[in-house]
Tab-separated table of C-alpha atoms in Angstrom:
chain	number	residue	atom	x	y	z
E	947	PHE	CA	47.847	6.568	-50.055
E	948	HIS	CA	45.611	3.504	-49.601
E	949	LYS	CA	42.756	4.866	-51.715
E	950	TYR	CA	44.884	4.445	-54.862
E	951	TYR	CA	45.199	0.697	-54.260
E	952	PHE	CA	41.544	0.279	-53.250
E	953	ASP	CA	40.439	2.029	-56.470
E	954	LEU	CA	42.890	-0.133	-58.463
E	955	HIS	CA	41.454	-3.313	-56.952
E	956	ARG	CA	37.890	-2.219	-57.776
E	957	GLY	CA	38.903	-1.504	-61.379
E	958	GLU	CA	38.423	2.246	-61.000
E	959	ARG	CA	42.003	2.902	-62.143
E	960	LYS	CA	43.787	1.653	-65.214
E	961	GLY	CA	47.250	1.606	-63.701
E	962	ASP	CA	47.991	5.323	-64.196
E	963	LYS	CA	50.547	6.775	-61.816
E	964	GLN	CA	49.616	8.931	-58.884
E	965	VAL	CA	52.019	11.384	-57.303
E	966	THR	CA	51.422	12.720	-53.805
E	967	PHE	CA	53.526	15.400	-52.062
E	968	LEU	CA	54.071	14.543	-48.373
E	969	ASP	CA	55.341	16.690	-45.510
E	970	PRO	CA	55.811	19.915	-47.533
E	971	LYS	CA	57.952	22.613	-45.931
E	972	VAL	CA	58.261	26.174	-47.236
E	973	ARG	CA	60.909	28.597	-46.043
E	974	ILE	CA	60.633	32.169	-47.249
E	975	MET	CA	64.096	33.730	-47.704
E	976	GLY	CA	63.380	37.451	-47.840
E	977	GLU	CA	61.069	38.984	-50.391
E	978	LYS	CA	62.525	37.367	-53.476
E	979	SER	CA	63.330	33.733	-52.717
E	980	ALA	CA	61.945	30.619	-51.102
E	981	VAL	CA	62.972	26.993	-50.509
E	982	VAL	CA	60.394	24.238	-50.764
E	983	SER	CA	61.078	20.647	-49.708
E	984	TYR	CA	58.828	17.598	-49.668
E	985	ILE	CA	58.628	13.865	-50.158
E	986	SER	CA	57.280	12.787	-53.552
E	987	LEU	CA	55.376	9.490	-53.267
E	988	VAL	CA	54.774	7.764	-56.630
E	989	GLN	CA	52.268	4.886	-56.871
E	990	GLY	CA	51.740	2.827	-59.981
E	991	ILE	CA	51.859	-0.612	-61.603
E	992	ASP	CA	55.107	-2.438	-62.415
E	993	GLN	CA	55.318	-2.717	-66.205
E	994	TYR	CA	56.694	-6.263	-66.079
E	995	THR	CA	54.969	-7.959	-63.117
E	996	HIS	CA	51.819	-5.793	-63.193
E	997	ALA	CA	51.987	-5.642	-59.402
E	998	PRO	CA	51.211	-2.429	-57.535
E	999	VAL	CA	54.355	-0.542	-56.510
E	1000	SER	CA	55.226	2.616	-54.638
E	1001	SER	CA	58.429	4.558	-54.266
E	1002	HIS	CA	59.421	7.890	-52.843
E	1003	VAL	CA	62.122	10.486	-53.262
E	1004	GLU	CA	62.999	13.628	-51.323
E	1005	GLU	CA	62.904	16.781	-53.421
E	1006	THR	CA	63.960	20.404	-52.829
E	1007	ARG	CA	63.200	23.378	-55.051
E	1008	VAL	CA	64.611	26.874	-54.814
E	1009	TRP	CA	62.346	29.640	-56.133
E	1010	GLU	CA	63.337	33.218	-56.952
E	1011	VAL	CA	61.431	36.263	-58.081
E	1012	ILE	CA	62.832	37.327	-61.464
E	1013	ASP	CA	61.197	40.109	-63.455
E	1014	GLY	CA	58.211	39.968	-61.087
E	1015	ARG	CA	57.587	36.221	-61.543
E	1016	TRP	CA	58.373	33.280	-59.268
E	1017	LEU	CA	60.727	30.945	-61.127
E	1018	ASN	CA	62.199	27.585	-60.084
E	1019	VAL	CA	65.975	28.225	-60.248
E	1020	HIS	CA	67.225	24.989	-58.681
E	1021	PHE	CA	65.916	21.440	-58.215
E	1022	HIS	CA	67.441	18.554	-56.268
E	1023	ARG	CA	66.205	14.975	-55.829
E	1024	SER	CA	67.566	12.361	-53.408
E	1025	VAL	CA	66.617	8.717	-52.985
E	1026	PRO	CA	66.479	7.973	-49.245
E	1027	SER	CA	69.076	5.426	-48.202
E	1028	HIS	CA	66.511	3.381	-46.281
E	1029	GLN	CA	64.245	2.790	-49.290
């Protein structure tokens, strides 16, 4: 988390966004499905103020084996109420 801002301050980053997945949880639901949930932390530069900013959302993905391949069949994103 902090390395992004240290690198930005030293000029080693040009303001590109960085996404980090925090606290991932995987629940296998039998042989053909799984639920994955995590917090997606996005760090970047505000386009108007040019100040460093970070935000996070909670995401859940449901995966299913279809024709022998794992496919993402559902996606949900929530903004935490305390953000």
